Amino acid sequence: MQVDMERSFAELLEIDFGPSHSKCFLWEKAKSLTLAEAISRQMDGGVFLMIGPEGGFSDEEATLALGSGWQAVSLGDLILRAETATITAVAVINHLLGRM
């Protein structure tokens, strides 16, 4: 697992991660799909996870991300600081991949 820090939102929308990878962004308004569910569906390929700034992604940013092929996922009912969300997301992914 590689954690890449601080790329611009626009830059992330433009990167071609390839067809075998899932692109997910944590959004507190995503109610239908959790991070764990998204990762479980894509165990054979890579997962790229975008975590937003304090205060979360705006509706406009979410619309742009969705339009660029990113999936909105949540950490359930949890709304966390950006730093805590990053640690939590990495822990969830490592657990699902059997690394914990």
CSV table of C-alpha atoms in Angstrom, one decimal:
chain,number,residue,atom,x,y,z
A,1,MET,CA,0.0,0.0,0.0
A,2,GLN,CA,1.2,3.4,-0.9
A,3,VAL,CA,-0.1,6.6,0.7
A,4,ASP,CA,0.4,9.6,-1.6
A,5,MET,CA,0.0,13.0,0.1
A,6,GLU,CA,-1.6,16.2,-1.1
A,7,ARG,CA,-2.3,16.2,-4.7
A,8,SER,CA,-4.7,18.8,-6.1
A,9,PHE,CA,-8.3,17.9,-6.6
A,10,ALA,CA,-8.1,18.8,-10.3
A,11,GLU,CA,-4.9,16.7,-10.7
A,12,LEU,CA,-6.6,13.6,-9.2
A,13,LEU,CA,-9.6,14.0,-11.6
A,14,GLU,CA,-7.2,13.9,-14.6
A,15,ILE,CA,-5.1,10.9,-13.7
A,16,ASP,CA,-5.8,7.7,-15.6
A,17,PHE,CA,-5.4,4.9,-13.0
A,18,GLY,CA,-6.3,2.2,-15.5
A,19,PRO,CA,-9.4,0.0,-15.9
A,20,SER,CA,-8.6,-2.5,-13.2
A,21,HIS,CA,-8.5,0.0,-10.4
A,22,SER,CA,-11.4,1.5,-8.4
A,23,LYS,CA,-11.4,5.2,-7.7
A,24,CYS,CA,-13.2,6.1,-4.5
A,25,PHE,CA,-13.6,9.4,-2.6
A,26,LEU,CA,-14.8,9.7,1.0
A,27,TRP,CA,-17.9,11.8,1.1
A,28,GLU,CA,-20.1,12.1,4.2
A,29,LYS,CA,-23.2,12.4,2.0
A,30,ALA,CA,-22.5,9.0,0.3
A,31,LYS,CA,-25.2,6.9,1.9
A,32,SER,CA,-25.4,3.8,-0.4
A,33,LEU,CA,-21.9,2.5,-0.4
A,34,THR,CA,-19.3,2.2,2.4
A,35,LEU,CA,-15.6,2.0,1.9
A,36,ALA,CA,-15.6,-1.6,3.1
A,37,GLU,CA,-18.2,-2.6,0.5
A,38,ALA,CA,-16.4,-0.8,-2.3
A,39,ILE,CA,-13.1,-2.5,-1.4
A,40,SER,CA,-14.7,-5.9,-1.1
A,41,ARG,CA,-16.0,-5.6,-4.6
A,42,GLN,CA,-12.5,-4.8,-6.0
A,43,MET,CA,-10.2,-7.1,-4.2
A,44,ASP,CA,-8.3,-8.2,-7.3
A,45,GLY,CA,-7.4,-4.7,-8.5
A,46,GLY,CA,-6.0,-1.5,-7.0
A,47,VAL,CA,-8.0,1.1,-5.2
A,48,PHE,CA,-7.3,4.8,-5.2
A,49,LEU,CA,-8.9,6.7,-2.4
A,50,MET,CA,-9.3,10.5,-2.3
A,51,ILE,CA,-9.9,12.1,1.0
A,52,GLY,CA,-11.0,15.7,1.1
A,53,PRO,CA,-10.2,18.7,3.1
A,54,GLU,CA,-11.5,19.7,6.5
A,55,GLY,CA,-15.2,20.3,6.0
A,56,GLY,CA,-15.4,17.6,3.3
A,57,PHE,CA,-16.0,17.9,-0.4
A,58,SER,CA,-18.5,20.5,-1.7
A,59,ASP,CA,-21.5,19.3,-3.7
A,60,GLU,CA,-19.8,20.8,-6.8
A,61,GLU,CA,-16.6,18.9,-6.1
A,62,ALA,CA,-18.6,15.6,-5.6
A,63,THR,CA,-20.4,16.2,-8.9
A,64,LEU,CA,-17.1,16.7,-10.7
A,65,ALA,CA,-15.6,13.6,-9.1
A,66,LEU,CA,-18.6,11.5,-10.0
A,67,GLY,CA,-18.5,12.8,-13.5
A,68,SER,CA,-14.8,11.7,-13.7
A,69,GLY,CA,-15.6,8.1,-12.8
A,70,TRP,CA,-15.0,8.3,-9.0
A,71,GLN,CA,-17.3,6.5,-6.6
A,72,ALA,CA,-18.6,8.2,-3.5
A,73,VAL,CA,-18.1,6.1,-0.5
A,74,SER,CA,-18.5,6.6,3.2
A,75,LEU,CA,-17.2,5.4,6.5
A,76,GLY,CA,-20.7,4.8,7.7
A,77,ASP,CA,-22.2,7.3,10.1
A,78,LEU,CA,-18.7,8.5,11.1
A,79,ILE,CA,-17.7,12.1,10.2
A,80,LEU,CA,-14.0,12.4,11.0
A,81,ARG,CA,-11.3,15.0,10.6
A,82,ALA,CA,-9.2,14.6,7.4
A,83,GLU,CA,-6.2,13.2,9.3
A,84,THR,CA,-8.4,10.7,11.3
A,85,ALA,CA,-10.3,9.7,8.1
A,86,THR,CA,-7.0,8.8,6.4
A,87,ILE,CA,-5.8,6.6,9.2
A,88,THR,CA,-9.2,4.9,9.5
A,89,ALA,CA,-9.5,4.3,5.7
A,90,VAL,CA,-6.0,2.8,5.6
A,91,ALA,CA,-6.8,0.5,8.6
A,92,VAL,CA,-10.1,-0.6,6.9
A,93,ILE,CA,-8.3,-1.4,3.6
A,94,ASN,CA,-5.5,-3.3,5.3
A,95,HIS,CA,-8.0,-5.3,7.4
A,96,LEU,CA,-10.0,-6.2,4.3
A,97,LEU,CA,-6.8,-7.3,2.5
A,98,GLY,CA,-5.8,-9.5,5.4
A,99,ARG,CA,-2.9,-7.4,6.5
A,100,MET,CA,-4.1,-6.9,10.0
